[in-house]
PDB file of C-alpha atoms and ligand atoms in Angstrom:
ATOM      1  CA  MET A   1      -6.128   3.164 -20.966  1.00 65.00           C
ATOM      2  CA  THR A   2      -2.928   2.916 -18.562  1.00 68.00           C
ATOM      3  CA  ASP A   3      -2.330   4.630 -15.302  1.00 65.00           C
ATOM      4  CA  GLN A   4       1.224   6.009 -13.823  1.00 66.00           C
ATOM      5  CA  ARG A   5       2.059   2.146 -12.848  1.00 69.00           C
ATOM      6  CA  GLY A   6       1.375   1.015 -16.204  1.00 71.00           C
ATOM      7  CA  GLN A   7      -1.896  -0.548 -15.081  1.00 78.00           C
ATOM      8  CA  SER A   8      -4.858  -0.661 -17.737  1.00 87.00           C
ATOM      9  CA  GLU A   9      -8.250   0.739 -16.368  1.00 92.00           C
ATOM     10  CA  LEU A  10     -10.129  -1.885 -14.917  1.00 97.00           C
ATOM     11  CA  ARG A  11     -13.708  -1.779 -16.460  1.00 98.00           C
ATOM     12  CA  VAL A  12     -17.044  -1.926 -14.202  1.00 98.00           C
ATOM     13  CA  ALA A  13     -20.139  -3.110 -15.358  1.00 98.00           C
ATOM     14  CA  ILE A  14     -23.462  -2.621 -13.254  1.00 98.00           C
ATOM     15  CA  ALA A  15     -26.366  -4.887 -13.477  1.00 98.00           C
ATOM     16  CA  GLY A  16     -29.588  -3.089 -12.414  1.00 98.00           C
ATOM     17  CA  LEU A  17     -30.140   0.420 -12.271  1.00 98.00           C
ATOM     18  CA  GLY A  18     -32.636   1.064  -9.593  1.00 97.00           C
ATOM     19  CA  SER A  19     -31.530   2.800  -5.806  1.00 97.00           C
ATOM     20  CA  ILE A  20     -27.735   1.170  -5.464  1.00 98.00           C
ATOM     21  CA  GLY A  21     -26.692   1.319  -9.566  1.00 98.00           C
ATOM     22  CA  THR A  22     -27.704   4.741 -10.558  1.00 98.00           C
ATOM     23  CA  LYS A  23     -25.505   5.750  -7.544  1.00 98.00           C
ATOM     24  CA  ILE A  24     -22.496   3.960  -8.397  1.00 98.00           C
ATOM     25  CA  ALA A  25     -22.598   4.214 -12.108  1.00 98.00           C
ATOM     26  CA  THR A  26     -22.928   8.080 -11.329  1.00 98.00           C
ATOM     27  CA  ALA A  27     -19.422   8.151  -9.309  1.00 98.00           C
ATOM     28  CA  LEU A  28     -18.272   5.508 -11.895  1.00 98.00           C
ATOM     29  CA  ASP A  29     -18.936   8.180 -14.513  1.00 98.00           C
ATOM     30  CA  HIS A  30     -17.876  11.111 -12.297  1.00 98.00           C
ATOM     31  CA  GLY A  31     -14.373   9.264 -11.960  1.00 96.00           C
ATOM     32  CA  ILE A  32     -13.011   6.679  -9.450  1.00 96.00           C
ATOM     33  CA  GLU A  33      -9.354   6.198  -9.984  1.00 93.00           C
ATOM     34  CA  GLY A  34      -7.993   3.493 -12.479  1.00 95.00           C
ATOM     35  CA  LEU A  35     -11.750   2.530 -13.240  1.00 97.00           C
ATOM     36  CA  ALA A  36     -14.343   3.623 -15.985  1.00 97.00           C
ATOM     37  CA  LEU A  37     -17.942   2.544 -16.359  1.00 98.00           C
ATOM     38  CA  SER A  38     -17.748   0.049 -19.821  1.00 98.00           C
ATOM     39  CA  ALA A  39     -21.432  -1.468 -19.641  1.00 98.00           C
ATOM     40  CA  VAL A  40     -24.777  -1.450 -17.611  1.00 98.00           C
ATOM     41  CA  ALA A  41     -27.852  -4.171 -17.855  1.00 98.00           C
ATOM     42  CA  VAL A  42     -31.154  -3.247 -17.208  1.00 98.00           C
ATOM     43  CA  ARG A  43     -34.636  -4.447 -17.727  1.00 97.00           C
ATOM     44  CA  ASP A  44     -36.160  -1.806 -19.122  1.00 95.00           C
ATOM     45  CA  PRO A  45     -33.477   0.420 -21.851  1.00 94.00           C
ATOM     46  CA  ALA A  46     -36.108   3.125 -22.221  1.00 95.00           C
ATOM     47  CA  LYS A  47     -36.971   3.574 -18.779  1.00 96.00           C
ATOM     48  CA  HIS A  48     -32.878   4.279 -18.305  1.00 97.00           C
ATOM     49  CA  GLN A  49     -32.508   6.364 -21.557  1.00 96.00           C
ATOM     50  CA  ALA A  50     -32.327   9.966 -20.350  1.00 97.00           C
ATOM     51  CA  PHE A  51     -30.309   8.593 -17.196  1.00 98.00           C
ATOM     52  CA  LEU A  52     -27.767   7.494 -19.623  1.00 97.00           C
ATOM     53  CA  ASP A  53     -27.698  10.147 -22.145  1.00 97.00           C
ATOM     54  CA  GLY A  54     -26.774  12.576 -19.178  1.00 97.00           C
ATOM     55  CA  LEU A  55     -23.552  10.558 -18.296  1.00 98.00           C
ATOM     56  CA  ASN A  56     -20.051  11.642 -19.240  1.00 98.00           C
ATOM     57  CA  ARG A  57     -19.100   8.349 -21.006  1.00 96.00           C
ATOM     58  CA  PRO A  58     -22.445   6.919 -21.456  1.00 96.00           C
ATOM     59  CA  PRO A  59     -21.793   2.981 -21.469  1.00 98.00           C
ATOM     60  CA  GLN A  60     -23.142   0.445 -23.477  1.00 97.00           C
ATOM     61  CA  VAL A  61     -26.415  -1.485 -22.610  1.00 98.00           C
ATOM     62  CA  LEU A  62     -25.673  -5.611 -22.786  1.00 98.00           C
ATOM     63  CA  SER A  63     -27.894  -8.468 -21.471  1.00 98.00           C
ATOM     64  CA  LEU A  64     -26.921  -9.805 -18.141  1.00 98.00           C
ATOM     65  CA  ASP A  65     -24.627 -12.576 -19.756  1.00 96.00           C
ATOM     66  CA  GLN A  66     -22.720 -10.365 -22.071  1.00 98.00           C
ATOM     67  CA  LEU A  67     -21.432  -8.261 -19.158  1.00 98.00           C
ATOM     68  CA  GLY A  68     -18.433 -10.773 -18.207  1.00 96.00           C
ATOM     69  CA  ASP A  69     -17.185  -9.970 -21.806  1.00 97.00           C
ATOM     70  CA  ALA A  70     -17.379  -5.809 -21.219  1.00 98.00           C
ATOM     71  CA  ALA A  71     -15.969  -5.851 -17.874  1.00 98.00           C
ATOM     72  CA  ASP A  72     -13.527  -6.844 -15.744  1.00 98.00           C
ATOM     73  CA  ILE A  73     -16.035  -6.434 -12.154  1.00 98.00           C
ATOM     74  CA  VAL A  74     -19.773  -6.617 -12.609  1.00 98.00           C
ATOM     75  CA  VAL A  75     -21.629  -5.325 -10.145  1.00 98.00           C
ATOM     76  CA  GLU A  76     -24.989  -6.775  -8.995  1.00 98.00           C
ATOM     77  CA  CYS A  77     -27.222  -4.296  -8.334  1.00 98.00           C
ATOM     78  CA  ALA A  78     -30.737  -6.084  -8.916  1.00 98.00           C
ATOM     79  CA  PRO A  79     -33.086  -8.548  -7.094  1.00 96.00           C
ATOM     80  CA  SER A  80     -31.591 -11.476  -5.881  1.00 94.00           C
ATOM     81  CA  SER A  81     -33.986 -13.780  -7.998  1.00 95.00           C
ATOM     82  CA  GLN A  82     -31.378 -12.486 -10.968  1.00 97.00           C
ATOM     83  CA  LEU A  83     -28.079 -13.271  -8.955  1.00 97.00           C
ATOM     84  CA  ARG A  84     -27.330 -16.329 -10.616  1.00 98.00           C
ATOM     85  CA  ALA A  85     -27.614 -15.182 -14.124  1.00 98.00           C
ATOM     86  CA  ILE A  86     -25.341 -12.085 -13.146  1.00 98.00           C
ATOM     87  CA  VAL A  87     -22.855 -13.917 -11.400  1.00 98.00           C
ATOM     88  CA  GLU A  88     -22.441 -16.965 -12.960  1.00 98.00           C
ATOM     89  CA  PRO A  89     -21.577 -15.615 -16.580  1.00 98.00           C
ATOM     90  CA  ALA A  90     -18.922 -13.092 -15.018  1.00 98.00           C
ATOM     91  CA  VAL A  91     -16.815 -15.467 -13.235  1.00 98.00           C
ATOM     92  CA  LYS A  92     -17.172 -18.480 -15.361  1.00 98.00           C
ATOM     93  CA  ARG A  93     -14.587 -15.426 -17.431  1.00 98.00           C
ATOM     94  CA  GLY A  94     -12.502 -15.400 -14.776  1.00 98.00           C
ATOM     95  CA  LYS A  95     -14.045 -12.116 -13.937  1.00 98.00           C
ATOM     96  CA  ALA A  96     -14.602 -10.452 -10.392  1.00 98.00           C
ATOM     97  CA  ALA A  97     -18.655 -10.031  -9.175  1.00 98.00           C
ATOM     98  CA  VAL A  98     -19.775  -7.449  -6.510  1.00 98.00           C
ATOM     99  CA  VAL A  99     -22.758  -8.919  -5.176  1.00 98.00           C
ATOM    100  CA  VAL A 100     -25.024  -6.731  -3.377  1.00 98.00           C
ATOM    101  CA  SER A 101     -28.031  -9.548  -2.967  1.00 97.00           C
ATOM    102  CA  VAL A 102     -26.167 -11.036  -0.768  1.00 97.00           C
ATOM    103  CA  GLY A 103     -28.306 -13.210   0.499  1.00 96.00           C
ATOM    104  CA  GLY A 104     -29.610 -14.842  -2.301  1.00 95.00           C
ATOM    105  CA  LEU A 105     -26.032 -16.606  -2.448  1.00 97.00           C
ATOM    106  CA  LEU A 106     -26.382 -18.921   0.437  1.00 96.00           C
ATOM    107  CA  ASP A 107     -28.983 -20.571  -2.393  1.00 96.00           C
ATOM    108  CA  ASN A 108     -26.656 -20.490  -5.346  1.00 97.00           C
ATOM    109  CA  PHE A 109     -23.187 -21.295  -2.974  1.00 97.00           C
ATOM    110  CA  ASP A 110     -21.532 -23.114  -5.668  1.00 98.00           C
ATOM    111  CA  LEU A 111     -20.718 -19.919  -7.303  1.00 98.00           C
ATOM    112  CA  VAL A 112     -18.116 -19.675  -5.035  1.00 98.00           C
ATOM    113  CA  ASP A 113     -16.689 -23.221  -6.473  1.00 98.00           C
ATOM    114  CA  LEU A 114     -17.328 -21.897  -9.806  1.00 98.00           C
ATOM    115  CA  ALA A 115     -15.317 -18.900  -9.541  1.00 98.00           C
ATOM    116  CA  ARG A 116     -12.301 -20.267  -8.024  1.00 98.00           C
ATOM    117  CA  ALA A 117     -12.249 -23.118 -10.957  1.00 98.00           C
ATOM    118  CA  ASN A 118     -11.945 -20.063 -13.454  1.00 98.00           C
ATOM    119  CA  GLY A 119      -9.810 -17.791 -11.583  1.00 98.00           C
ATOM    120  CA  GLY A 120     -12.727 -15.382 -10.722  1.00 98.00           C
ATOM    121  CA  ARG A 121     -14.238 -13.569  -7.345  1.00 98.00           C
ATOM    122  CA  ILE A 122     -17.100 -12.572  -5.200  1.00 98.00           C
ATOM    123  CA  LEU A 123     -16.816  -9.331  -3.482  1.00 98.00           C
ATOM    124  CA  VAL A 124     -19.357  -9.019  -0.865  1.00 98.00           C
ATOM    125  CA  PRO A 125     -19.469  -5.533   0.399  1.00 98.00           C
ATOM    126  CA  THR A 126     -20.011  -4.686   3.846  1.00 97.00           C
ATOM    127  CA  GLY A 127     -23.149  -2.659   2.390  1.00 97.00           C
ATOM    128  CA  ALA A 128     -25.760  -1.391   4.671  1.00 97.00           C
ATOM    129  CA  LEU A 129     -23.708  -3.045   7.511  1.00 97.00           C
ATOM    130  CA  ILE A 130     -21.087  -1.830  10.038  1.00 97.00           C
ATOM    131  CA  GLY A 131     -18.016  -3.278  11.161  1.00 96.00           C
ATOM    132  CA  LEU A 132     -17.347  -6.218   8.696  1.00 97.00           C
ATOM    133  CA  ASP A 133     -13.492  -5.239   8.990  1.00 97.00           C
ATOM    134  CA  ALA A 134     -13.568  -6.503  13.002  1.00 97.00           C
ATOM    135  CA  VAL A 135     -15.572  -9.326  12.270  1.00 98.00           C
ATOM    136  CA  ASN A 136     -13.302 -10.671   9.479  1.00 97.00           C
ATOM    137  CA  ALA A 137     -10.365 -10.315  11.816  1.00 98.00           C
ATOM    138  CA  ALA A 138     -12.153 -11.843  14.787  1.00 98.00           C
ATOM    139  CA  ALA A 139     -12.792 -15.022  12.294  1.00 98.00           C
ATOM    140  CA  VAL A 140      -9.204 -15.437  11.860  1.00 98.00           C
ATOM    141  CA  GLY A 141      -9.290 -16.337  15.908  1.00 98.00           C
ATOM    142  CA  THR A 142     -12.092 -17.866  17.270  1.00 98.00           C
ATOM    143  CA  ILE A 143     -15.291 -16.211  17.284  1.00 98.00           C
ATOM    144  CA  HIS A 144     -18.091 -17.697  20.122  1.00 98.00           C
ATOM    145  CA  SER A 145     -20.970 -15.882  18.974  1.00 98.00           C
ATOM    146  CA  VAL A 146     -22.781 -13.234  16.528  1.00 98.00           C
ATOM    147  CA  LYS A 147     -26.283 -11.507  17.373  1.00 98.00           C
ATOM    148  CA  MET A 148     -27.670  -8.897  15.468  1.00 98.00           C
ATOM    149  CA  VAL A 149     -30.970  -7.110  16.045  1.00 98.00           C
ATOM    150  CA  THR A 150     -32.801  -5.481  13.180  1.00 97.00           C
ATOM    151  CA  ARG A 151     -35.533  -2.776  13.673  1.00 97.00           C
ATOM    152  CA  LYS A 152     -37.097  -1.258  10.607  1.00 96.00           C
ATOM    153  CA  PRO A 153     -40.042   1.462   9.671  1.00 96.00           C
ATOM    154  CA  ILE A 154     -42.932  -0.826   8.441  1.00 95.00           C
ATOM    155  CA  ASP A 155     -42.310   0.158   4.785  1.00 93.00           C
ATOM    156  CA  GLY A 156     -38.898  -1.365   5.193  1.00 93.00           C
ATOM    157  CA  LEU A 157     -40.893  -4.836   5.521  1.00 96.00           C
ATOM    158  CA  LYS A 158     -43.730  -4.659   4.085  1.00 94.00           C
ATOM    159  CA  GLY A 159     -44.003  -7.649   1.409  1.00 94.00           C
ATOM    160  CA  ALA A 160     -41.544 -10.105   2.889  1.00 96.00           C
ATOM    161  CA  PRO A 161     -42.168 -13.061   2.507  1.00 96.00           C
ATOM    162  CA  PHE A 162     -42.376 -14.319   6.201  1.00 97.00           C
ATOM    163  CA  ILE A 163     -45.009 -11.699   6.901  1.00 97.00           C
ATOM    164  CA  VAL A 164     -47.426 -12.616   3.525  1.00 96.00           C
ATOM    165  CA  GLN A 165     -46.967 -16.561   4.356  1.00 97.00           C
ATOM    166  CA  ASN A 166     -47.620 -15.824   8.793  1.00 97.00           C
ATOM    167  CA  ASN A 167     -50.296 -13.160   7.842  1.00 96.00           C
ATOM    168  CA  ILE A 168     -49.229 -10.685  10.078  1.00 96.00           C
ATOM    169  CA  ASP A 169     -50.254  -7.832  10.057  1.00 95.00           C
ATOM    170  CA  ILE A 170     -47.577  -4.886  10.508  1.00 95.00           C
ATOM    171  CA  ASP A 171     -49.586  -1.646   8.888  1.00 94.00           C
ATOM    172  CA  ASN A 172     -51.585  -1.084  12.148  1.00 93.00           C
ATOM    173  CA  LEU A 173     -48.845  -1.612  14.645  1.00 95.00           C
ATOM    174  CA  ARG A 174     -48.815   1.162  17.317  1.00 94.00           C
ATOM    175  CA  GLU A 175     -45.753  -0.534  18.981  1.00 96.00           C
ATOM    176  CA  PRO A 176     -42.608  -2.509  18.285  1.00 97.00           C
ATOM    177  CA  LEU A 177     -43.160  -6.078  17.068  1.00 97.00           C
ATOM    178  CA  LYS A 178     -40.869  -8.902  17.202  1.00 98.00           C
ATOM    179  CA  LEU A 179     -41.375 -10.789  14.098  1.00 97.00           C
ATOM    180  CA  PHE A 180     -38.172 -13.335  13.771  1.00 97.00           C
ATOM    181  CA  GLU A 181     -35.846 -14.991  15.685  1.00 98.00           C
ATOM    182  CA  GLY A 182     -33.663 -17.218  14.077  1.00 98.00           C
ATOM    183  CA  THR A 183     -30.768 -18.043  11.776  1.00 98.00           C
ATOM    184  CA  ALA A 184     -29.319 -15.538   9.161  1.00 98.00           C
ATOM    185  CA  ARG A 185     -30.263 -18.388   6.597  1.00 97.00           C
ATOM    186  CA  GLU A 186     -33.863 -18.335   7.562  1.00 97.00           C
ATOM    187  CA  ALA A 187     -33.729 -14.892   7.701  1.00 96.00           C
ATOM    188  CA  ALA A 188     -32.153 -14.435   4.385  1.00 95.00           C
ATOM    189  CA  LYS A 189     -35.396 -16.934   3.349  1.00 94.00           C
ATOM    190  CA  GLY A 190     -38.322 -15.145   4.933  1.00 96.00           C
ATOM    191  CA  PHE A 191     -36.955 -11.647   4.429  1.00 96.00           C
ATOM    192  CA  PRO A 192     -34.986 -11.665   1.196  1.00 92.00           C
ATOM    193  CA  ALA A 193     -34.903  -8.251   0.081  1.00 90.00           C
ATOM    194  CA  ASN A 194     -34.478  -6.902   4.049  1.00 88.00           C
ATOM    195  CA  LEU A 195     -31.812  -8.989   5.568  1.00 90.00           C
ATOM    196  CA  ASN A 196     -29.187  -8.823   3.336  1.00 96.00           C
ATOM    197  CA  VAL A 197     -26.829  -7.687   5.976  1.00 97.00           C
ATOM    198  CA  ALA A 198     -27.637 -10.539   8.354  1.00 97.00           C
ATOM    199  CA  VAL A 199     -25.830 -12.738   5.595  1.00 98.00           C
ATOM    200  CA  ALA A 200     -22.650 -10.398   4.700  1.00 98.00           C
ATOM    201  CA  LEU A 201     -22.614 -10.704   8.455  1.00 98.00           C
ATOM    202  CA  SER A 202     -22.517 -14.220   8.492  1.00 98.00           C
ATOM    203  CA  LEU A 203     -20.034 -14.723   5.787  1.00 98.00           C
ATOM    204  CA  ALA A 204     -17.746 -12.258   7.522  1.00 98.00           C
ATOM    205  CA  GLY A 205     -18.178 -14.259  10.707  1.00 98.00           C
ATOM    206  CA  VAL A 206     -19.241 -18.029  11.845  1.00 98.00           C
ATOM    207  CA  GLY A 207     -21.523 -18.889   8.961  1.00 98.00           C
ATOM    208  CA  PRO A 208     -25.094 -18.564   8.423  1.00 98.00           C
ATOM    209  CA  ASP A 209     -26.508 -21.305  10.562  1.00 98.00           C
ATOM    210  CA  ARG A 210     -24.463 -19.759  13.780  1.00 98.00           C
ATOM    211  CA  THR A 211     -25.372 -16.414  13.332  1.00 98.00           C
ATOM    212  CA  MET A 212     -28.643 -15.366  15.333  1.00 98.00           C
ATOM    213  CA  VAL A 213     -30.592 -12.679  14.140  1.00 98.00           C
ATOM    214  CA  GLN A 214     -33.918 -10.920  15.617  1.00 98.00           C
ATOM    215  CA  ILE A 215     -36.243  -8.571  13.168  1.00 98.00           C
ATOM    216  CA  TRP A 216     -38.901  -6.055  14.347  1.00 98.00           C
ATOM    217  CA  ALA A 217     -41.296  -3.965  12.799  1.00 97.00           C
ATOM    218  CA  ASP A 218     -40.890  -0.375  14.914  1.00 97.00           C
ATOM    219  CA  PRO A 219     -43.311   2.336  13.841  1.00 96.00           C
ATOM    220  CA  THR A 220     -41.471   4.533  16.282  1.00 96.00           C
ATOM    221  CA  VAL A 221     -38.078   4.343  13.987  1.00 96.00           C
ATOM    222  CA  THR A 222     -37.237   6.089  10.612  1.00 95.00           C
ATOM    223  CA  ARG A 223     -34.459   4.567   9.764  1.00 96.00           C
ATOM    224  CA  ASN A 224     -33.211   0.932   9.209  1.00 95.00           C
ATOM    225  CA  VAL A 225     -31.289   0.194  12.693  1.00 97.00           C
ATOM    226  CA  HIS A 226     -29.028  -2.717  12.944  1.00 97.00           C
ATOM    227  CA  ARG A 227     -26.891  -4.122  16.019  1.00 98.00           C
ATOM    228  CA  ILE A 228     -24.585  -6.842  16.364  1.00 98.00           C
ATOM    229  CA  GLU A 229     -22.926  -8.174  19.307  1.00 98.00           C
ATOM    230  CA  VAL A 230     -19.543  -9.858  18.841  1.00 98.00           C
ATOM    231  CA  GLU A 231     -17.819 -12.207  21.660  1.00 98.00           C
ATOM    232  CA  ALA A 232     -14.564 -13.768  20.322  1.00 98.00           C
ATOM    233  CA  ASP A 233     -11.012 -14.809  22.091  1.00 98.00           C
ATOM    234  CA  SER A 234      -9.608 -11.786  20.463  1.00 98.00           C
ATOM    235  CA  ALA A 235     -12.368  -8.959  21.566  1.00 98.00           C
ATOM    236  CA  ARG A 236     -16.173  -8.461  22.551  1.00 98.00           C
ATOM    237  CA  PHE A 237     -18.164  -5.729  20.522  1.00 98.00           C
ATOM    238  CA  SER A 238     -20.970  -3.784  20.178  1.00 98.00           C
ATOM    239  CA  MET A 239     -21.534  -1.951  17.271  1.00 97.00           C
ATOM    240  CA  SER A 240     -25.146  -0.349  15.611  1.00 98.00           C
ATOM    241  CA  ILE A 241     -25.849   1.463  12.309  1.00 98.00           C
ATOM    242  CA  GLU A 242     -28.850   3.528  11.466  1.00 98.00           C
ATOM    243  CA  ASN A 243     -29.258   3.995   8.018  1.00 97.00           C
ATOM    244  CA  ILE A 244     -31.412   6.338   6.038  1.00 97.00           C
ATOM    245  CA  PRO A 245     -33.436   4.893   3.531  1.00 95.00           C
ATOM    246  CA  SER A 246     -32.852   5.689  -0.030  1.00 95.00           C
ATOM    247  CA  ASP A 247     -35.726   5.545  -2.670  1.00 94.00           C
ATOM    248  CA  ASN A 248     -36.669   2.176  -1.912  1.00 94.00           C
ATOM    249  CA  PRO A 249     -37.323   2.273   1.455  1.00 93.00           C
ATOM    250  CA  LYS A 250     -35.618  -1.100   1.785  1.00 92.00           C
ATOM    251  CA  THR A 251     -32.455  -0.166   1.081  1.00 94.00           C
ATOM    252  CA  GLY A 252     -30.469   1.952   3.256  1.00 95.00           C
ATOM    253  CA  LEU A 253     -28.615   5.241   1.146  1.00 97.00           C
ATOM    254  CA  ILE A 254     -25.116   3.930   2.303  1.00 98.00           C
ATOM    255  CA  THR A 255     -25.428   0.810   0.712  1.00 98.00           C
ATOM    256  CA  ALA A 256     -24.215   1.851  -2.502  1.00 98.00           C
ATOM    257  CA  LEU A 257     -21.893   4.263  -1.037  1.00 98.00           C
ATOM    258  CA  SER A 258     -20.092   1.159   0.697  1.00 98.00           C
ATOM    259  CA  VAL A 259     -19.837  -0.028  -3.247  1.00 98.00           C
ATOM    260  CA  ILE A 260     -18.326   2.716  -4.283  1.00 98.00           C
ATOM    261  CA  ALA A 261     -15.592   2.639  -1.671  1.00 97.00           C
ATOM    262  CA  LEU A 262     -15.099  -0.915  -2.490  1.00 97.00           C
ATOM    263  CA  LEU A 263     -14.646   0.393  -6.216  1.00 98.00           C
ATOM    264  CA  ARG A 264     -12.210   2.617  -5.321  1.00 97.00           C
ATOM    265  CA  LYS A 265     -10.025   0.675  -3.188  1.00 96.00           C
ATOM    266  CA  GLN A 266      -9.084  -1.800  -6.399  1.00 96.00           C
ATOM    267  CA  ARG A 267      -6.744   0.528  -7.713  1.00 94.00           C
ATOM    268  CA  ALA A 268      -6.202   2.804  -4.642  1.00 93.00           C
ATOM    269  CA  THR A 269      -2.690   3.953  -3.443  1.00 92.00           C
ATOM    270  CA  LEU A 270      -4.011   4.410  -0.121  1.00 92.00           C
ATOM    271  CA  CYS A 271      -6.263   1.946   1.167  1.00 92.00           C
ATOM    272  CA  VAL A 272      -7.470   2.084   5.176  1.00 93.00           C
ATOM    273  CA  GLY A 273      -9.412  -0.659   6.448  1.00 91.00           C
ATOM    274  CA  THR A 274      -9.487  -4.441   5.641  1.00 82.00           C
TER     275      THR A 274
HETATM  276  N1  LIG B   1     -25.986  -5.790   0.886  1.00 69.83           N
HETATM  277  C1  LIG B   1     -26.596  -5.244   1.599  1.00 69.83           C
HETATM  278  O1  LIG B   1     -26.638  -4.507   2.247  1.00 69.83           O
HETATM  279  C2  LIG B   1     -27.892  -4.499   0.702  1.00 69.83           C
HETATM  280  C3  LIG B   1     -28.476  -5.055  -0.503  1.00 69.83           C
HETATM  281  N2  LIG B   1     -29.592  -4.602  -1.047  1.00 69.83           N
HETATM  282  C4  LIG B   1     -29.661  -5.514  -2.084  1.00 69.83           C
HETATM  283  O2  LIG B   1     -29.630  -5.085  -3.568  1.00 69.83           O
HETATM  284  C5  LIG B   1     -30.384  -5.365  -4.353  1.00 69.83           C
HETATM  285  C6  LIG B   1     -30.592  -3.678  -5.082  1.00 69.83           C
HETATM  286  O3  LIG B   1     -31.175  -2.856  -4.442  1.00 69.83           O
HETATM  287  P1  LIG B   1     -31.875  -1.586  -4.934  1.00 69.83           P
HETATM  288  O4  LIG B   1     -31.135  -1.123  -5.885  1.00 69.83           O
HETATM  289  O5  LIG B   1     -32.328  -0.884  -3.635  1.00 69.83           O
HETATM  290  O6  LIG B   1     -33.185  -2.523  -5.557  1.00 69.83           O
HETATM  291  P2  LIG B   1     -33.819  -1.473  -6.545  1.00 69.83           P
HETATM  292  O7  LIG B   1     -35.444  -2.319  -6.826  1.00 69.83           O
HETATM  293  O8  LIG B   1     -33.980  -0.004  -6.465  1.00 69.83           O
HETATM  294  O9  LIG B   1     -33.439  -1.713  -8.202  1.00 69.83           O
HETATM  295  C7  LIG B   1     -33.202  -2.772  -8.566  1.00 69.83           C
HETATM  296  C8  LIG B   1     -32.947  -2.343 -10.357  1.00 69.83           C
HETATM  297  O10 LIG B   1     -32.901  -4.052 -10.731  1.00 69.83           O
HETATM  298  C9  LIG B   1     -33.638  -3.894 -11.905  1.00 69.83           C
HETATM  299  N3  LIG B   1     -33.354  -5.484 -12.816  1.00 69.83           N
HETATM  300  C10 LIG B   1     -34.961  -6.126 -12.225  1.00 69.83           C
HETATM  301  N4  LIG B   1     -34.680  -7.292 -13.043  1.00 69.83           N
HETATM  302  C11 LIG B   1     -33.507  -7.323 -13.605  1.00 69.83           C
HETATM  303  C12 LIG B   1     -33.509  -8.173 -14.776  1.00 69.83           C
HETATM  304  N5  LIG B   1     -33.519  -9.361 -15.057  1.00 69.83           N
HETATM  305  N6  LIG B   1     -31.972  -7.310 -15.514  1.00 69.83           N
HETATM  306  C13 LIG B   1     -31.406  -5.847 -15.255  1.00 69.83           C
HETATM  307  N7  LIG B   1     -31.822  -4.695 -14.423  1.00 69.83           N
HETATM  308  C14 LIG B   1     -33.032  -5.873 -13.667  1.00 69.83           C
HETATM  309  C15 LIG B   1     -35.080  -3.085 -11.749  1.00 69.83           C
HETATM  310  O11 LIG B   1     -35.619  -2.755 -12.769  1.00 69.83           O
HETATM  311  C16 LIG B   1     -34.443  -1.950 -10.719  1.00 69.83           C
HETATM  312  O12 LIG B   1     -33.974  -1.240 -11.450  1.00 69.83           O
HETATM  313  C17 LIG B   1     -31.693  -6.006  -3.970  1.00 69.83           C
HETATM  314  O13 LIG B   1     -31.616  -7.245  -4.248  1.00 69.83           O
HETATM  315  C18 LIG B   1     -31.270  -5.093  -2.258  1.00 69.83           C
HETATM  316  O14 LIG B   1     -31.836  -6.324  -1.216  1.00 69.83           O
HETATM  317  C19 LIG B   1     -30.266  -3.638  -0.691  1.00 69.83           C
HETATM  318  C20 LIG B   1     -29.517  -3.102   0.562  1.00 69.83           C
HETATM  319  C21 LIG B   1     -28.525  -3.549   1.397  1.00 69.83           C
HETATM  320  O1  LIG B   2     -30.093  -5.366   4.583  1.00 69.83           O
HETATM  321  C1  LIG B   2     -30.346  -5.414   3.593  1.00 69.83           C
HETATM  322  O2  LIG B   2     -31.074  -5.383   2.599  1.00 69.83           O
HETATM  323  C2  LIG B   2     -31.130  -3.245   3.958  1.00 69.83           C
HETATM  324  C3  LIG B   2     -30.658  -3.099   4.966  1.00 69.83           C
HETATM  325  O3  LIG B   2     -31.157  -4.016   6.159  1.00 69.83           O
HETATM  326  C4  LIG B   2     -30.506  -1.851   4.758  1.00 69.83           C
HETATM  327  O4  LIG B   2     -30.245  -0.910   3.759  1.00 69.83           O
HETATM  328  O5  LIG B   2     -30.212  -1.291   5.970  1.00 69.83           O
END
């Protein structure tokens, strides 16, 4: 199908139909200007059959490595352990990969070179965070420091490797406990399913080794709270966001919406924000 500008519809594939992936699939099925859902990859097809049958235009169900053939944009919404298996075949074929498990990108950064060599692209949405447009803009000048403080309810942190390895009991907390203070790179290792936002912030700004992060387990909050402070030669800004957890308590509801907003921009006539 072509639009009024003679452009053909962009085909989108989704890898992983969990809390984020199903919302993006539904939005595409309901209609995003110039885009169509062409394929999905799931771990257990039987589990998702009823959902897929309920879509107006059910996509093909393919393996992870086939998505780059069936789509122009492959959206990664799976655990970070699958990042390479999803992104590599797509960018090798010169396609775009939208990455939500952005923490996993740090250990697979050669994928950026691979994309560059093959005309592919890697797009990181703002996700569960706020204000990466301002951080991007400030980074065109000089950023002196970026600090982030994350507070999450206990369920949003349970099972994180840093907590398990250090035998920290967070189940019986009555007061906020600072679990971690360090760089975004270290945070991504210790909290791979909880701190993607810190890595996205670092890639927008001063990188994973200069972006400083605190992580608190906080039994007094019901939302995933992120506060950012940036000091730059163009501006000083503080931003905070209080995310309502989705059916996956580690994942804020706004994350899927951020990806949908990014997808809308791919073919929108009016684009607002960088
Ligand atoms: N960038 C950001 O701001 C944020 C990123 N995330 C990250 O996004 C990713 C997805 O999050 P959710 O949707 O909440 O997770 P989820 O656990 O709800 O969904 C992940 C899905 O991937 C599927 N999956 C696992 N292995 C697969 C495979 N080999 N092939 C196909 N599908 C497979 C699972 O069955 C599950 O349905 C996670 O890595 C999470 O850490 C989460 C929140 C914010
Ligand atoms: O960054 C993440 O992985 C998730 C997160 O903090 C949120 O949803 O607020």
